[in-house]
């Protein structure tokens, strides 16, 4: 509880992370302060600031968490069965086509491992991972950028998901990227993965994409394409199971791929339940 307060900066934030009420955190804190015989949290400001004694105990709490994770790993090695809850942050295409099948595989191979999925990605997901609210998050990035490196976080490569160029089915046949040079495009903002891929594609193929719609939700993007509003770049996973007479997946050379990586904090990477989920994801 004290470690959660240190990470979150408020009693309410710690309560959310621990899935308890703020009053329960307050009561536990009061009990701990009574046991220690001195205040552990300065409540005079808007944020809960740890006192010197609080910082000492919070640092010990981090070490205790690591020891507990190691103990869990050793006990599981003795029993040969992984068990526990894995909290995962991911985005819709990964949830639909990787995490749900992975959960089915876990139910068969590791029935004592369960998952709790939160739709979350990007900086918010990384922040929640570092704060301990998630055990694992799955990220996407342009594969041309290579493997990313993050401090105190294990990056586990999962797969490369090839991109395809998709156009409205009533457009004239597309034989080259030159046929699309003056056509409208639908993609995410410049900071998004698809926005970066389209920018790279334009540089490589010698044209400036004319962006008419900025959208990151693939079902919405594909609906815009099917309605004739522009071309787009979409990964294979987003096209899986999509059957629309308004869409044409071109035969243009592959526009690269997106990397799918799992990010796990150092203290959680060795947990048997996390290892079991990673194994299921890699198998898929």
Short mmCIF file of C-alpha atoms in Angstrom, two decimals:
data_model
loop_
_atom_site.label_atom_id
_atom_site.label_comp_id
_atom_site.label_asym_id
_atom_site.label_seq_id
_atom_site.Cartn_x
_atom_site.Cartn_y
_atom_site.Cartn_z
CA UNK A 1 0.00 0.00 0.00
CA UNK A 2 2.77 2.43 0.86
CA UNK A 3 4.59 1.62 -2.39
CA UNK A 4 1.38 2.35 -4.31
CA UNK A 5 1.06 5.73 -2.59
CA UNK A 6 4.67 6.50 -3.50
CA UNK A 7 4.03 5.63 -7.17
CA UNK A 8 0.66 7.35 -7.53
CA UNK A 9 1.15 10.41 -5.34
CA UNK A 10 -2.37 10.27 -3.85
CA UNK A 11 -4.31 7.93 -1.59
CA UNK A 12 -7.11 7.80 -4.17
CA UNK A 13 -4.63 6.80 -6.89
CA UNK A 14 -3.19 4.08 -4.67
CA UNK A 15 -6.71 2.81 -3.96
CA UNK A 16 -7.45 2.57 -7.69
CA UNK A 17 -4.24 0.64 -8.32
CA UNK A 18 -4.96 -1.75 -5.44
CA UNK A 19 -8.67 -2.15 -6.32
CA UNK A 20 -9.80 -1.05 -2.88
CA UNK A 21 -11.59 2.04 -1.52
CA UNK A 22 -9.69 5.19 -0.52
CA UNK A 23 -10.96 4.74 3.03
CA UNK A 24 -9.37 1.27 3.14
CA UNK A 25 -6.02 2.76 2.11
CA UNK A 26 -6.41 5.51 4.70
CA UNK A 27 -7.14 2.97 7.42
CA UNK A 28 -4.19 0.77 6.47
CA UNK A 29 -1.92 3.81 6.40
CA UNK A 30 -3.11 4.90 9.84
CA UNK A 31 -2.49 1.41 11.19
CA UNK A 32 0.99 1.29 9.68
CA UNK A 33 1.85 4.74 11.07
CA UNK A 34 0.63 3.63 14.51
CA UNK A 35 2.84 0.53 14.30
CA UNK A 36 5.88 2.52 13.20
CA UNK A 37 5.19 5.30 15.69
CA UNK A 38 5.72 8.19 13.28
CA UNK A 39 4.00 9.76 10.24
CA UNK A 40 4.78 8.17 6.88
CA UNK A 41 2.85 10.50 4.57
CA UNK A 42 2.58 14.30 4.62
CA UNK A 43 -1.07 15.06 3.81
CA UNK A 44 -0.82 18.85 4.06
CA UNK A 45 -0.68 19.41 0.27
CA UNK A 46 -2.74 18.23 -2.68
CA UNK A 47 -0.46 15.24 -3.14
CA UNK A 48 0.53 12.59 -0.63
CA UNK A 49 4.25 13.18 -0.09
CA UNK A 50 6.17 10.51 1.78
CA UNK A 51 8.14 11.54 4.83
CA UNK A 52 11.72 10.36 5.33
CA UNK A 53 10.43 7.31 7.22
CA UNK A 54 7.85 6.69 4.51
CA UNK A 55 10.51 6.73 1.81
CA UNK A 56 12.58 4.19 3.71
CA UNK A 57 9.65 1.80 4.04
CA UNK A 58 8.49 2.34 0.45
CA UNK A 59 11.95 1.42 -0.83
CA UNK A 60 11.79 -1.75 1.29
CA UNK A 61 8.34 -2.45 -0.12
CA UNK A 62 9.76 -2.45 -3.65
CA UNK A 63 12.38 -4.98 -2.59
CA UNK A 64 9.71 -7.09 -0.86
CA UNK A 65 7.62 -7.12 -4.04
CA UNK A 66 10.59 -8.40 -6.03
CA UNK A 67 11.27 -11.10 -3.44
CA UNK A 68 7.62 -12.19 -3.49
CA UNK A 69 7.70 -12.42 -7.29
CA UNK A 70 10.84 -14.57 -7.10
CA UNK A 71 9.25 -16.77 -4.43
CA UNK A 72 6.19 -17.22 -6.63
CA UNK A 73 8.42 -18.20 -9.55
CA UNK A 74 10.29 -20.78 -7.46
CA UNK A 75 7.11 -22.30 -6.04
CA UNK A 76 5.63 -22.55 -9.51
CA UNK A 77 8.79 -24.28 -10.73
CA UNK A 78 8.27 -26.88 -7.99
CA UNK A 79 4.63 -27.47 -8.90
CA UNK A 80 5.14 -27.15 -12.65
CA UNK A 81 1.98 -25.04 -12.95
CA UNK A 82 1.78 -21.33 -13.65
CA UNK A 83 -0.94 -19.44 -11.81
CA UNK A 84 -2.10 -15.89 -11.19
CA UNK A 85 -3.63 -12.80 -12.77
CA UNK A 86 -1.85 -10.90 -15.57
CA UNK A 87 -3.03 -7.32 -16.17
CA UNK A 88 -2.55 -6.36 -19.81
CA UNK A 89 -2.86 -3.07 -21.68
CA UNK A 90 -3.37 -3.25 -25.45
CA UNK A 91 -5.15 -1.74 -28.44
CA UNK A 92 -8.19 -3.15 -30.28
CA UNK A 93 -6.58 -5.19 -33.10
CA UNK A 94 -4.25 -6.93 -30.66
CA UNK A 95 -7.10 -7.55 -28.22
CA UNK A 96 -9.28 -9.11 -30.92
CA UNK A 97 -6.75 -11.19 -32.80
CA UNK A 98 -3.95 -11.95 -30.32
CA UNK A 99 -5.09 -11.59 -26.71
CA UNK A 100 -8.45 -13.34 -27.01
CA UNK A 101 -6.91 -16.37 -28.79
CA UNK A 102 -4.05 -16.30 -26.25
CA UNK A 103 -6.58 -16.45 -23.41
CA UNK A 104 -8.19 -19.47 -25.04
CA UNK A 105 -4.78 -21.13 -25.27
CA UNK A 106 -4.06 -20.30 -21.62
CA UNK A 107 -7.38 -21.81 -20.54
CA UNK A 108 -6.27 -25.05 -22.16
CA UNK A 109 -2.56 -25.11 -21.25
CA UNK A 110 -2.45 -23.02 -18.05
CA UNK A 111 -5.96 -23.05 -16.53
CA UNK A 112 -4.78 -21.25 -13.38
CA UNK A 113 -3.58 -18.18 -15.31
CA UNK A 114 -6.15 -15.46 -15.96
CA UNK A 115 -5.95 -12.11 -17.77
CA UNK A 116 -7.45 -8.70 -17.12
CA UNK A 117 -7.38 -6.57 -20.28
CA UNK A 118 -7.51 -2.78 -20.41
CA UNK A 119 -7.77 -0.97 -23.74
CA UNK A 120 -4.79 1.34 -23.36
CA UNK A 121 -1.67 2.07 -25.39
CA UNK A 122 0.98 4.70 -25.99
CA UNK A 123 2.35 6.88 -23.15
CA UNK A 124 -0.69 6.26 -20.85
CA UNK A 125 -0.09 2.50 -21.03
CA UNK A 126 3.65 2.89 -20.39
CA UNK A 127 2.93 5.14 -17.41
CA UNK A 128 0.48 2.60 -15.98
CA UNK A 129 3.06 -0.13 -16.51
CA UNK A 130 5.75 1.81 -14.64
CA UNK A 131 3.30 2.62 -11.83
CA UNK A 132 2.42 -1.03 -11.36
CA UNK A 133 -1.15 -0.85 -12.64
CA UNK A 134 -0.27 -3.17 -15.53
CA UNK A 135 1.97 -6.23 -15.67
CA UNK A 136 2.37 -6.12 -19.43
CA UNK A 137 1.51 -3.82 -22.31
CA UNK A 138 1.71 -4.41 -26.05
CA UNK A 139 3.03 -1.63 -28.27
CA UNK A 140 3.20 -0.98 -32.01
CA UNK A 141 5.80 0.93 -34.00
CA UNK A 142 7.10 1.14 -37.55
CA UNK A 143 9.33 -1.92 -37.99
CA UNK A 144 11.86 0.18 -39.91
CA UNK A 145 12.75 1.85 -36.61
CA UNK A 146 14.02 -1.45 -35.18
CA UNK A 147 13.74 -2.74 -31.62
CA UNK A 148 13.00 -0.02 -29.11
CA UNK A 149 14.93 0.34 -25.86
CA UNK A 150 13.35 1.47 -22.61
CA UNK A 151 14.93 1.93 -19.22
CA UNK A 152 13.90 -0.62 -16.56
CA UNK A 153 11.51 -2.30 -18.99
CA UNK A 154 12.00 -5.60 -20.83
CA UNK A 155 11.04 -5.42 -24.52
CA UNK A 156 9.86 -8.82 -25.78
CA UNK A 157 9.48 -9.01 -29.59
CA UNK A 158 6.23 -10.70 -30.61
CA UNK A 159 5.72 -10.30 -34.36
CA UNK A 160 5.86 -8.10 -37.43
CA UNK A 161 2.46 -7.27 -38.92
CA UNK A 162 2.79 -6.36 -42.65
CA UNK A 163 1.06 -3.24 -43.95
CA UNK A 164 -1.20 -3.28 -47.01
CA UNK A 165 -2.43 -0.42 -49.16
CA UNK A 166 -6.24 -0.39 -49.29
CA UNK A 167 -8.33 1.69 -51.71
CA UNK A 168 -12.04 2.04 -52.53
CA UNK A 169 -13.17 -0.77 -54.84
CA UNK A 170 -14.70 1.67 -57.34
CA UNK A 171 -11.39 3.49 -57.96
CA UNK A 172 -9.53 2.78 -61.23
CA UNK A 173 -7.11 -0.18 -60.98
CA UNK A 174 -3.96 0.65 -59.02
CA UNK A 175 -0.74 -0.70 -60.56
CA UNK A 176 1.87 1.47 -58.83
CA UNK A 177 2.26 4.04 -56.08
CA UNK A 178 2.32 6.66 -58.83
CA UNK A 179 -1.38 5.92 -59.40
CA UNK A 180 -2.02 7.14 -55.84
CA UNK A 181 0.25 10.21 -55.81
CA UNK A 182 -2.62 12.69 -56.22
CA UNK A 183 -5.25 10.66 -54.41
CA UNK A 184 -6.63 11.51 -50.95
CA UNK A 185 -5.37 9.50 -47.97
CA UNK A 186 -6.82 8.51 -44.60
CA UNK A 187 -4.36 7.88 -41.76
CA UNK A 188 -3.55 8.65 -38.17
CA UNK A 189 -1.94 11.93 -37.04
CA UNK A 190 1.80 12.44 -37.74
CA UNK A 191 2.73 11.05 -34.31
CA UNK A 192 0.81 7.79 -34.88
CA UNK A 193 2.31 4.67 -36.38
CA UNK A 194 0.24 4.84 -39.58
CA UNK A 195 0.98 8.55 -39.93
CA UNK A 196 4.71 7.84 -39.71
CA UNK A 197 4.48 4.94 -42.17
CA UNK A 198 2.60 7.04 -44.74
CA UNK A 199 5.18 9.82 -44.39
CA UNK A 200 8.00 7.31 -44.92
CA UNK A 201 6.20 5.78 -47.89
CA UNK A 202 5.83 9.19 -49.52
CA UNK A 203 9.54 9.89 -49.14
CA UNK A 204 10.51 6.49 -50.54
CA UNK A 205 8.09 6.67 -53.48
CA UNK A 206 8.56 10.36 -54.28
CA UNK A 207 5.12 11.84 -53.53
CA UNK A 208 3.52 13.97 -50.83
CA UNK A 209 0.43 12.25 -49.38
CA UNK A 210 -2.68 14.43 -49.35
CA UNK A 211 -4.24 13.65 -45.98
CA UNK A 212 -7.97 14.35 -45.93
CA UNK A 213 -9.00 12.48 -42.77
CA UNK A 214 -7.05 11.78 -39.57
CA UNK A 215 -8.31 8.67 -37.82
CA UNK A 216 -6.65 5.91 -35.78
CA UNK A 217 -9.58 3.51 -35.27
CA UNK A 218 -9.19 0.92 -38.04
CA UNK A 219 -12.89 0.01 -38.41
CA UNK A 220 -13.64 3.73 -38.87
CA UNK A 221 -10.71 4.15 -41.29
CA UNK A 222 -11.84 1.19 -43.40
CA UNK A 223 -15.43 2.47 -43.37
CA UNK A 224 -14.18 5.79 -44.79
CA UNK A 225 -12.23 3.94 -47.47
CA UNK A 226 -15.22 1.77 -48.37
CA UNK A 227 -17.30 4.92 -48.73
CA UNK A 228 -14.82 6.24 -51.31
CA UNK A 229 -13.16 8.97 -49.23
CA UNK A 230 -9.54 7.93 -49.69
CA UNK A 231 -6.83 5.27 -49.61
CA UNK A 232 -5.18 4.02 -46.44
CA UNK A 233 -2.42 1.81 -45.06
CA UNK A 234 -3.62 -0.94 -42.73
CA UNK A 235 -1.84 -3.88 -41.08
CA UNK A 236 -2.88 -7.46 -41.80
CA UNK A 237 -4.45 -7.88 -38.36
CA UNK A 238 -6.80 -4.94 -38.96
CA UNK A 239 -7.91 -6.52 -42.24
CA UNK A 240 -8.48 -9.95 -40.79
CA UNK A 241 -12.14 -10.93 -40.97
CA UNK A 242 -13.08 -7.74 -42.83
CA UNK A 243 -15.45 -8.45 -45.72
CA UNK A 244 -16.59 -5.27 -47.44
CA UNK A 245 -17.50 -4.93 -51.11
CA UNK A 246 -16.27 -1.34 -50.94
CA UNK A 247 -12.66 -2.26 -50.15
CA UNK A 248 -9.83 -3.36 -52.43
CA UNK A 249 -6.56 -4.59 -50.91
CA UNK A 250 -3.99 -3.75 -53.60
CA UNK A 251 -1.08 -5.87 -54.78
CA UNK A 252 1.38 -3.00 -54.34
CA UNK A 253 4.74 -3.91 -52.78
CA UNK A 254 4.39 -4.23 -49.02
CA UNK A 255 4.60 -0.83 -47.34
CA UNK A 256 6.74 -2.19 -44.50
CA UNK A 257 5.31 -3.58 -41.28
CA UNK A 258 4.54 -2.64 -37.73
CA UNK A 259 6.43 -4.23 -34.85
CA UNK A 260 4.36 -5.72 -32.07
CA UNK A 261 6.32 -5.85 -28.80
CA UNK A 262 5.38 -6.73 -25.25
CA UNK A 263 6.74 -4.43 -22.55
CA UNK A 264 7.20 -5.88 -19.07
CA UNK A 265 8.78 -4.27 -16.03
CA UNK A 266 11.89 -5.98 -14.69
CA UNK A 267 10.15 -7.07 -11.50
CA UNK A 268 7.31 -8.86 -13.34
CA UNK A 269 9.11 -10.42 -16.31
CA UNK A 270 10.04 -13.63 -14.46
CA UNK A 271 6.57 -14.30 -13.03
CA UNK A 272 5.33 -17.67 -14.30
CA UNK A 273 1.90 -16.29 -15.23
CA UNK A 274 3.49 -13.52 -17.31
CA UNK A 275 5.85 -16.01 -18.94
CA UNK A 276 2.87 -18.25 -19.78
CA UNK A 277 1.00 -15.39 -21.47
CA UNK A 278 4.11 -14.33 -23.42
CA UNK A 279 4.55 -17.91 -24.56
CA UNK A 280 0.96 -18.05 -25.80
CA UNK A 281 1.35 -14.73 -27.64
CA UNK A 282 4.57 -15.83 -29.33
CA UNK A 283 2.98 -19.13 -30.38
CA UNK A 284 0.14 -17.25 -32.03
#
